[in-house]
Short mmCIF file of C-alpha atoms in Angstrom, two decimals:
data_model
loop_
_atom_site.label_atom_id
_atom_site.label_comp_id
_atom_site.label_asym_id
_atom_site.label_seq_id
_atom_site.Cartn_x
_atom_site.Cartn_y
_atom_site.Cartn_z
CA UNK A 286 114.70 106.31 322.77
CA UNK A 287 118.15 107.68 322.97
CA UNK A 288 119.13 111.35 324.32
CA UNK A 289 122.51 113.18 322.74
CA UNK A 290 124.19 115.55 325.28
CA UNK A 291 126.98 117.74 323.51
CA UNK A 292 129.08 118.67 326.27
CA UNK A 293 131.95 121.48 326.00
CA UNK A 294 135.12 122.20 327.58
CA UNK A 295 135.08 125.32 328.99
CA UNK A 296 137.46 128.12 331.68
CA UNK A 297 135.61 127.18 335.41
CA UNK A 298 133.34 130.22 336.23
CA UNK A 299 135.15 130.31 339.41
CA UNK A 300 138.60 131.20 338.16
CA UNK A 301 140.29 134.23 337.15
CA UNK A 302 140.43 134.42 333.29
CA UNK A 303 143.50 136.38 331.73
CA UNK A 304 144.46 137.29 328.35
CA UNK A 305 147.85 136.03 327.23
CA UNK A 306 150.34 138.51 326.99
CA UNK A 307 150.12 138.20 322.63
CA UNK A 308 146.57 139.14 323.12
CA UNK A 309 145.86 136.13 320.60
CA UNK A 310 143.15 134.42 323.46
CA UNK A 311 142.70 134.18 326.40
CA UNK A 312 145.01 131.89 328.70
CA UNK A 313 144.65 127.88 328.95
CA UNK A 314 147.86 126.76 330.04
CA UNK A 315 147.45 125.21 333.90
CA UNK A 316 143.79 126.20 334.28
CA UNK A 317 140.99 125.01 335.79
CA UNK A 318 139.11 123.47 333.30
CA UNK A 319 135.26 121.82 333.69
CA UNK A 320 131.98 121.30 331.95
CA UNK A 321 130.24 124.35 330.37
CA UNK A 322 127.13 125.06 333.68
CA UNK A 323 125.10 124.79 331.09
CA UNK A 324 125.70 121.41 329.17
CA UNK A 325 126.04 120.11 332.98
CA UNK A 326 122.37 121.20 333.15
CA UNK A 327 121.27 119.52 330.43
CA UNK A 328 123.41 116.05 331.38
CA UNK A 329 121.42 116.18 334.86
CA UNK A 330 118.28 116.49 332.21
CA UNK A 331 118.87 113.70 330.20
CA UNK A 332 120.02 111.31 333.18
CA UNK A 333 116.88 111.79 335.03
CA UNK A 334 114.63 111.32 332.07
CA UNK A 335 116.57 107.99 331.82
CA UNK A 336 116.01 107.20 335.22
CA UNK A 337 112.28 108.21 334.58
CA UNK A 338 112.16 105.35 332.12
CA UNK A 339 111.24 107.47 329.19
CA UNK A 340 114.95 107.45 327.76
CA UNK A 341 117.13 104.32 327.18
CA UNK A 342 120.69 105.61 326.84
CA UNK A 343 122.39 109.22 327.61
CA UNK A 344 124.93 109.48 325.14
CA UNK A 345 127.39 112.74 325.39
CA UNK A 346 129.75 113.65 322.55
CA UNK A 347 132.18 116.81 322.64
CA UNK A 348 134.29 118.18 319.98
CA UNK A 349 137.80 119.39 320.90
CA UNK A 350 141.60 118.43 322.06
CA UNK A 351 142.64 115.26 323.86
CA UNK A 352 141.65 117.13 326.97
CA UNK A 353 138.12 117.26 326.24
CA UNK A 354 137.87 113.07 327.91
CA UNK A 355 138.08 114.39 331.02
CA UNK A 356 134.89 116.17 330.67
CA UNK A 357 133.71 113.27 329.17
CA UNK A 358 134.61 111.04 332.00
CA UNK A 359 132.82 113.71 334.40
CA UNK A 360 129.57 113.56 332.09
CA UNK A 361 129.74 109.42 332.56
CA UNK A 362 130.33 110.06 335.80
CA UNK A 363 126.88 112.08 336.57
CA UNK A 364 125.06 108.88 334.70
CA UNK A 365 125.60 109.43 331.11
CA UNK A 366 125.97 105.85 329.58
CA UNK A 367 128.90 106.22 326.89
CA UNK A 368 130.64 109.00 325.62
CA UNK A 369 131.75 110.01 321.78
CA UNK A 370 134.86 112.13 321.54
CA UNK A 371 135.61 114.48 317.88
CA UNK A 372 139.08 115.12 318.10
CA UNK A 373 139.69 118.31 316.73
CA UNK A 374 143.56 120.44 317.25
CA UNK A 375 141.70 123.91 318.52
CA UNK A 376 138.18 125.27 319.29
CA UNK A 377 135.13 125.33 316.28
CA UNK A 378 133.05 127.37 315.37
CA UNK A 379 129.28 126.75 315.94
CA UNK A 380 128.22 125.61 312.36
CA UNK A 381 131.14 123.23 312.24
CA UNK A 382 129.83 121.83 315.45
CA UNK A 383 126.06 121.87 314.73
CA UNK A 384 126.96 119.79 311.33
CA UNK A 385 129.22 116.83 313.58
CA UNK A 386 126.27 116.61 315.92
CA UNK A 387 123.80 116.55 312.76
CA UNK A 388 126.30 113.34 311.69
CA UNK A 389 126.03 111.92 314.74
CA UNK A 390 122.38 111.88 315.04
CA UNK A 391 122.15 110.29 311.82
CA UNK A 392 125.18 107.55 313.06
CA UNK A 393 123.54 107.16 316.58
CA UNK A 394 119.04 107.73 315.63
CA UNK A 395 118.79 110.11 318.30
CA UNK A 396 115.71 110.75 319.56
CA UNK A 397 116.40 113.96 320.95
CA UNK A 398 119.27 116.34 321.51
CA UNK A 399 119.67 118.18 325.00
CA UNK A 400 122.23 120.56 324.64
CA UNK A 401 123.01 124.28 327.09
CA UNK A 402 121.39 126.85 326.03
CA UNK A 403 125.05 128.90 325.19
CA UNK A 404 128.86 127.95 326.15
CA UNK A 405 129.83 130.66 328.76
CA UNK A 406 133.51 131.23 327.06
CA UNK A 407 131.94 132.62 323.40
CA UNK A 408 128.30 132.92 324.79
CA UNK A 409 127.27 132.32 321.06
CA UNK A 410 123.93 130.68 322.24
CA UNK A 411 123.45 128.58 318.96
CA UNK A 412 124.65 125.66 318.12
CA UNK A 413 121.10 124.19 319.50
CA UNK A 414 119.28 126.44 317.21
CA UNK A 415 121.33 125.84 313.69
CA UNK A 416 121.28 121.64 314.93
CA UNK A 417 118.18 122.12 314.88
CA UNK A 418 117.89 123.54 311.41
CA UNK A 419 120.04 121.02 309.58
CA UNK A 420 118.14 118.43 311.03
CA UNK A 421 113.99 120.19 310.51
CA UNK A 422 113.44 118.96 313.89
CA UNK A 423 111.24 121.49 316.46
CA UNK A 424 113.33 123.15 318.58
CA UNK A 425 112.64 124.70 322.34
CA UNK A 426 115.74 126.84 323.53
CA UNK A 427 115.26 128.58 327.34
CA UNK A 428 113.85 125.43 328.83
CA UNK A 429 113.36 125.69 332.87
CA UNK A 430 110.39 122.19 332.62
CA UNK A 431 110.34 119.79 330.49
CA UNK A 432 107.13 117.05 330.32
CA UNK A 433 107.07 113.93 328.39
CA UNK A 434 103.64 112.09 327.00
CA UNK A 435 104.25 109.48 324.64
CA UNK A 436 105.98 110.89 321.63
CA UNK A 437 104.38 114.59 322.74
CA UNK A 438 106.20 116.98 324.63
CA UNK A 439 106.23 120.20 326.46
CA UNK A 440 108.40 122.46 327.45
CA UNK A 441 108.19 125.68 329.66
CA UNK A 442 110.41 128.32 327.90
CA UNK A 443 112.16 131.59 330.02
CA UNK A 444 111.25 134.41 327.09
CA UNK A 445 111.15 137.94 328.24
CA UNK A 446 108.20 138.52 328.80
CA UNK A 447 107.70 135.77 331.34
CA UNK A 448 107.29 132.16 330.68
CA UNK A 449 106.28 130.47 327.31
CA UNK A 450 104.76 127.26 326.84
CA UNK A 451 105.47 125.00 323.54
CA UNK A 452 103.47 121.54 323.00
CA UNK A 453 106.01 118.92 319.86
CA UNK A 454 106.69 116.01 318.84
CA UNK A 455 109.79 113.96 319.09
CA UNK A 456 112.56 114.17 317.84
CA UNK A 457 113.22 117.23 318.91
CA UNK A 458 116.26 119.59 320.29
CA UNK A 459 115.71 121.34 323.28
CA UNK A 460 118.60 123.73 325.02
CA UNK A 461 118.68 123.94 328.83
CA UNK A 462 118.25 126.94 331.04
CA UNK A 463 119.73 128.17 334.47
CA UNK A 464 116.28 126.86 336.42
CA UNK A 465 115.72 123.57 334.83
CA UNK A 466 117.38 120.90 337.53
CA UNK A 467 120.61 121.62 339.89
CA UNK A 468 123.03 119.27 338.70
CA UNK A 469 124.30 116.08 341.02
CA UNK A 470 127.56 115.74 342.38
CA UNK A 471 129.44 112.56 340.84
CA UNK A 472 130.33 110.27 343.72
CA UNK A 473 133.43 108.35 343.81
CA UNK A 474 131.63 104.84 343.20
CA UNK A 475 130.06 106.28 340.51
CA UNK A 476 134.14 108.19 339.21
CA UNK A 477 135.42 104.43 338.99
CA UNK A 478 132.50 103.17 337.02
CA UNK A 479 132.84 105.70 334.51
CA UNK A 480 136.55 104.85 333.82
CA UNK A 481 135.03 101.50 332.65
CA UNK A 482 132.24 103.07 330.52
CA UNK A 483 132.99 103.57 326.36
CA UNK A 484 134.59 106.43 325.46
CA UNK A 485 134.70 106.46 321.46
CA UNK A 486 137.63 108.34 319.80
CA UNK A 487 136.40 109.82 316.22
CA UNK A 488 137.64 112.04 313.67
CA UNK A 489 135.19 115.00 311.79
CA UNK A 490 136.41 112.91 308.52
CA UNK A 491 134.65 109.79 309.39
CA UNK A 492 131.88 111.99 310.02
CA UNK A 493 132.33 113.14 306.36
CA UNK A 494 132.41 117.24 307.64
CA UNK A 495 134.78 119.09 306.66
CA UNK A 496 136.37 121.70 309.69
CA UNK A 497 136.41 124.62 307.41
CA UNK A 498 136.97 128.19 309.76
CA UNK A 499 135.10 131.36 308.32
CA UNK A 500 136.18 133.40 311.05
CA UNK A 501 139.35 134.58 312.87
CA UNK A 502 140.60 136.50 316.39
CA UNK A 503 142.47 138.97 315.24
CA UNK A 504 142.84 139.95 319.51
CA UNK A 505 141.66 139.41 322.53
CA UNK A 506 141.79 142.41 325.02
CA UNK A 507 140.79 142.34 328.59
CA UNK A 508 138.52 144.85 329.51
CA UNK A 509 139.08 148.17 330.65
CA UNK A 510 140.17 148.66 334.57
CA UNK A 511 137.61 150.43 336.65
CA UNK A 512 138.70 153.96 338.20
CA UNK A 513 138.80 154.13 341.78
CA UNK A 514 136.08 155.67 342.97
CA UNK A 515 136.30 159.30 344.79
CA UNK A 516 134.32 159.96 348.47
CA UNK A 517 132.80 163.52 347.96
CA UNK A 518 132.67 165.95 351.67
CA UNK A 519 129.24 166.89 350.22
CA UNK A 520 125.65 167.05 348.49
CA UNK A 521 126.99 169.82 346.77
CA UNK A 522 130.35 168.63 346.08
CA UNK A 523 128.26 165.70 344.51
CA UNK A 524 126.10 166.93 341.69
CA UNK A 525 128.84 169.18 341.02
CA UNK A 526 130.57 166.02 340.00
CA UNK A 527 127.79 164.55 338.63
CA UNK A 528 127.33 167.79 336.41
CA UNK A 529 130.81 168.81 335.43
CA UNK A 530 132.64 165.40 335.36
CA UNK A 531 130.80 162.49 334.77
CA UNK A 532 127.81 165.21 333.32
CA UNK A 533 125.56 162.71 333.74
CA UNK A 534 122.95 165.34 334.43
CA UNK A 535 122.36 169.10 332.92
#
Protein backbone atom coordinates (compact mmCIF):
# COMPACT_ATOMS: atom_id res chain seq x y z
CA UNK A 1 0.00 0.00 0.00
CA UNK A 2 1.21 3.47 -0.90
CA UNK A 3 0.35 6.36 1.40
CA UNK A 4 0.30 9.96 0.22
CA UNK A 5 0.79 12.73 2.78
CA UNK A 6 0.27 16.34 1.63
CA UNK A 7 2.19 18.90 3.69
CA UNK A 8 2.08 22.68 3.80
CA UNK A 9 4.77 25.25 4.56
CA UNK A 10 3.54 27.66 7.23
CA UNK A 11 4.93 30.23 9.64
CA UNK A 12 6.28 28.56 12.77
CA UNK A 13 3.45 28.53 15.35
CA UNK A 14 5.80 29.94 18.01
CA UNK A 15 6.66 32.95 15.85
CA UNK A 16 4.76 36.22 16.18
CA UNK A 17 2.89 36.89 12.94
CA UNK A 18 3.27 40.38 11.47
CA UNK A 19 1.16 42.00 8.77
CA UNK A 20 2.90 43.70 5.83
CA UNK A 21 2.94 47.49 5.85
CA UNK A 22 0.64 47.63 2.80
CA UNK A 23 -1.85 45.19 4.40
CA UNK A 24 -1.58 42.86 1.40
CA UNK A 25 -0.61 39.75 3.37
CA UNK A 26 1.36 38.54 6.37
CA UNK A 27 5.13 39.03 6.39
CA UNK A 28 7.10 35.89 5.48
CA UNK A 29 10.51 37.36 4.66
CA UNK A 30 13.13 36.41 7.27
CA UNK A 31 10.45 34.53 9.22
CA UNK A 32 10.95 31.00 10.50
CA UNK A 33 8.86 28.51 8.52
CA UNK A 34 7.94 24.93 9.32
CA UNK A 35 5.69 22.02 8.39
CA UNK A 36 2.09 22.67 9.35
CA UNK A 37 1.75 20.87 12.75
CA UNK A 38 -1.29 18.82 11.66
CA UNK A 39 0.60 17.74 8.52
CA UNK A 40 3.51 16.64 10.72
CA UNK A 41 1.10 14.40 12.65
CA UNK A 42 -0.04 12.93 9.31
CA UNK A 43 3.57 12.19 8.33
CA UNK A 44 4.19 10.49 11.68
CA UNK A 45 1.11 8.29 11.32
CA UNK A 46 2.07 7.25 7.79
CA UNK A 47 5.61 6.38 8.89
CA UNK A 48 4.26 4.32 11.79
CA UNK A 49 2.02 2.39 9.41
CA UNK A 50 5.06 1.62 7.28
CA UNK A 51 7.05 0.52 10.33
CA UNK A 52 4.19 -1.85 11.21
CA UNK A 53 4.40 -3.41 7.74
CA UNK A 54 0.95 -2.10 6.74
CA UNK A 55 2.29 0.37 4.17
CA UNK A 56 4.98 -0.20 1.58
CA UNK A 57 5.85 3.40 0.73
CA UNK A 58 5.20 6.88 2.14
CA UNK A 59 5.17 9.74 -0.36
CA UNK A 60 4.99 13.37 0.74
CA UNK A 61 3.83 16.15 -1.57
CA UNK A 62 3.68 19.92 -1.29
CA UNK A 63 2.49 22.64 -3.65
CA UNK A 64 4.07 26.08 -3.59
CA UNK A 65 7.26 27.98 -4.17
CA UNK A 66 10.74 26.47 -4.25
CA UNK A 67 11.17 27.00 -0.50
CA UNK A 68 8.65 24.19 0.10
CA UNK A 69 11.47 21.75 -0.61
CA UNK A 70 12.91 22.56 2.82
CA UNK A 71 9.79 21.17 4.51
CA UNK A 72 9.70 18.19 2.14
CA UNK A 73 13.27 17.33 3.16
CA UNK A 74 12.21 17.56 6.79
CA UNK A 75 9.39 15.08 6.10
CA UNK A 76 11.90 12.77 4.42
CA UNK A 77 14.09 13.00 7.52
CA UNK A 78 11.06 11.99 9.61
CA UNK A 79 10.78 8.76 7.64
CA UNK A 80 9.00 9.40 4.34
CA UNK A 81 10.47 7.55 1.34
CA UNK A 82 10.24 10.15 -1.40
CA UNK A 83 8.83 13.59 -2.08
CA UNK A 84 7.04 15.44 -4.85
CA UNK A 85 7.14 19.22 -5.16
CA UNK A 86 4.43 20.81 -7.31
CA UNK A 87 6.04 24.15 -8.07
CA UNK A 88 3.72 27.16 -8.20
CA UNK A 89 4.34 30.88 -7.80
CA UNK A 90 2.01 31.58 -4.89
CA UNK A 91 -0.31 30.02 -2.33
CA UNK A 92 -3.18 28.25 -3.99
CA UNK A 93 -6.80 27.71 -3.02
CA UNK A 94 -8.04 24.50 -1.37
CA UNK A 95 -9.96 23.31 -4.46
CA UNK A 96 -6.87 23.71 -6.64
CA UNK A 97 -4.84 21.77 -4.06
CA UNK A 98 -7.47 19.02 -4.03
CA UNK A 99 -7.38 18.76 -7.84
CA UNK A 100 -3.58 18.57 -7.81
CA UNK A 101 -3.68 15.85 -5.17
CA UNK A 102 -6.30 13.92 -7.14
CA UNK A 103 -3.95 13.88 -10.13
CA UNK A 104 -1.05 12.69 -7.93
CA UNK A 105 -3.22 9.95 -6.40
CA UNK A 106 -4.15 8.62 -9.83
CA UNK A 107 -0.61 8.94 -11.18
CA UNK A 108 1.08 7.25 -8.20
CA UNK A 109 -1.66 4.63 -7.59
CA UNK A 110 -2.19 5.74 -4.01
CA UNK A 111 -4.47 3.69 -1.73
CA UNK A 112 -4.52 5.93 1.34
CA UNK A 113 -4.22 9.71 1.73
CA UNK A 114 -3.50 11.09 5.21
CA UNK A 115 -3.73 14.87 5.57
CA UNK A 116 -3.67 17.30 8.46
CA UNK A 117 -7.19 18.40 9.35
CA UNK A 118 -6.34 22.03 8.54
CA UNK A 119 -3.44 24.43 8.14
CA UNK A 120 -2.73 26.86 10.95
CA UNK A 121 -2.47 29.86 8.62
CA UNK A 122 -5.76 29.86 6.71
CA UNK A 123 -7.65 27.34 8.90
CA UNK A 124 -9.83 26.32 5.94
CA UNK A 125 -10.28 22.62 6.84
CA UNK A 126 -11.38 21.84 3.27
CA UNK A 127 -8.76 19.91 1.29
CA UNK A 128 -9.36 16.42 2.74
CA UNK A 129 -13.12 16.66 2.21
CA UNK A 130 -12.77 18.07 -1.31
CA UNK A 131 -10.24 15.41 -2.28
CA UNK A 132 -12.48 12.59 -1.03
CA UNK A 133 -15.37 14.03 -3.03
CA UNK A 134 -13.29 14.36 -6.20
CA UNK A 135 -12.00 10.78 -5.87
CA UNK A 136 -15.37 9.43 -4.67
CA UNK A 137 -13.56 7.75 -1.77
CA UNK A 138 -14.75 7.25 1.81
CA UNK A 139 -13.34 9.76 4.28
CA UNK A 140 -12.77 10.06 8.02
CA UNK A 141 -11.86 13.51 9.30
CA UNK A 142 -10.42 14.58 12.69
CA UNK A 143 -8.93 11.13 13.35
CA UNK A 144 -7.60 10.44 16.87
CA UNK A 145 -7.00 6.70 16.33
CA UNK A 146 -6.53 4.47 13.27
CA UNK A 147 -6.55 0.66 13.21
CA UNK A 148 -6.23 -1.66 10.21
CA UNK A 149 -7.70 -5.09 9.43
CA UNK A 150 -6.50 -6.05 5.94
CA UNK A 151 -8.43 -3.82 3.51
CA UNK A 152 -10.68 -2.41 6.25
CA UNK A 153 -9.83 0.32 8.70
CA UNK A 154 -11.47 1.77 11.76
CA UNK A 155 -11.06 5.43 12.60
CA UNK A 156 -11.99 7.11 15.87
CA UNK A 157 -13.06 10.67 15.12
CA UNK A 158 -13.11 13.72 17.39
CA UNK A 159 -16.60 15.24 17.16
CA UNK A 160 -18.43 17.90 19.15
CA UNK A 161 -20.35 15.32 21.18
CA UNK A 162 -17.34 13.13 22.01
CA UNK A 163 -15.90 10.31 19.89
CA UNK A 164 -17.28 8.61 16.78
CA UNK A 165 -15.91 5.34 15.38
CA UNK A 166 -16.31 4.71 11.66
CA UNK A 167 -15.34 1.66 9.59
CA UNK A 168 -14.51 1.82 5.90
CA UNK A 169 -12.64 0.16 3.08
CA UNK A 170 -9.57 1.29 1.20
CA UNK A 171 -8.89 3.40 -0.76
CA UNK A 172 -9.74 6.25 1.61
CA UNK A 173 -8.90 9.76 2.79
CA UNK A 174 -8.14 10.52 6.45
CA UNK A 175 -7.43 13.85 8.15
CA UNK A 176 -5.60 13.92 11.48
CA UNK A 177 -6.43 15.51 14.80
CA UNK A 178 -3.97 16.53 17.53
CA UNK A 179 -4.52 13.42 19.68
CA UNK A 180 -3.60 10.91 16.95
CA UNK A 181 0.12 10.78 17.83
CA UNK A 182 3.18 12.69 18.99
CA UNK A 183 5.50 13.39 16.03
CA UNK A 184 9.11 12.28 16.40
CA UNK A 185 12.15 14.50 16.08
CA UNK A 186 14.40 14.09 13.05
CA UNK A 187 17.76 12.64 14.08
CA UNK A 188 20.99 13.92 12.52
CA UNK A 189 21.65 10.64 10.63
CA UNK A 190 18.13 10.74 9.17
CA UNK A 191 18.58 14.38 8.19
CA UNK A 192 21.71 13.40 6.26
CA UNK A 193 19.93 10.43 4.64
CA UNK A 194 17.05 12.70 3.61
CA UNK A 195 19.39 14.64 1.34
CA UNK A 196 19.83 11.51 -0.79
CA UNK A 197 16.17 10.55 -0.97
CA UNK A 198 14.37 11.33 -4.26
CA UNK A 199 12.54 14.64 -4.58
CA UNK A 200 10.73 15.15 -7.88
CA UNK A 201 9.82 18.64 -9.07
CA UNK A 202 6.79 18.93 -11.33
CA UNK A 203 4.33 21.62 -12.41
CA UNK A 204 0.52 21.77 -12.39
CA UNK A 205 0.63 21.67 -16.20
CA UNK A 206 2.29 18.25 -16.10
CA UNK A 207 -0.72 17.05 -14.09
CA UNK A 208 -3.19 18.68 -16.53
CA UNK A 209 -4.53 20.90 -13.74
CA UNK A 210 -5.32 24.55 -14.41
CA UNK A 211 -4.38 26.91 -11.58
CA UNK A 212 -7.27 29.36 -11.86
CA UNK A 213 -7.97 31.51 -8.82
CA UNK A 214 -11.54 32.33 -7.81
CA UNK A 215 -10.65 34.19 -4.62
CA UNK A 216 -8.65 37.36 -4.03
CA UNK A 217 -7.29 38.63 -0.72
CA UNK A 218 -8.22 42.29 -0.62
CA UNK A 219 -6.79 43.21 2.77
CA UNK A 220 -5.08 41.65 5.78
CA UNK A 221 -5.26 43.45 9.11
CA UNK A 222 -4.01 42.52 12.57
CA UNK A 223 -6.55 42.02 15.36
CA UNK A 224 -7.53 45.08 17.35
CA UNK A 225 -5.23 45.91 20.24
CA UNK A 226 -6.66 44.84 23.56
CA UNK A 227 -7.15 47.71 25.96
CA UNK A 228 -5.32 47.67 29.25
CA UNK A 229 -7.28 46.67 32.31
CA UNK A 230 -7.91 48.93 35.29
CA UNK A 231 -7.83 48.32 39.01
CA UNK A 232 -10.89 49.13 41.06
CA UNK A 233 -10.93 49.97 44.73
CA UNK A 234 -14.19 48.28 45.72
CA UNK A 235 -16.90 45.88 44.64
CA UNK A 236 -19.26 48.81 44.26
CA UNK A 237 -16.91 50.50 41.78
CA UNK A 238 -16.58 47.21 39.84
CA UNK A 239 -20.35 46.83 39.59
CA UNK A 240 -20.67 50.44 38.48
CA UNK A 241 -18.17 49.96 35.67
CA UNK A 242 -19.76 46.69 34.56
CA UNK A 243 -23.16 48.36 34.49
CA UNK A 244 -22.37 51.80 33.03
CA UNK A 245 -19.18 51.32 31.00
CA UNK A 246 -19.13 47.69 29.87
CA UNK A 247 -22.93 47.46 29.98
CA UNK A 248 -22.80 43.73 30.66
CA UNK A 249 -25.18 43.84 33.62
CA UNK A 250 -28.40 45.78 34.22
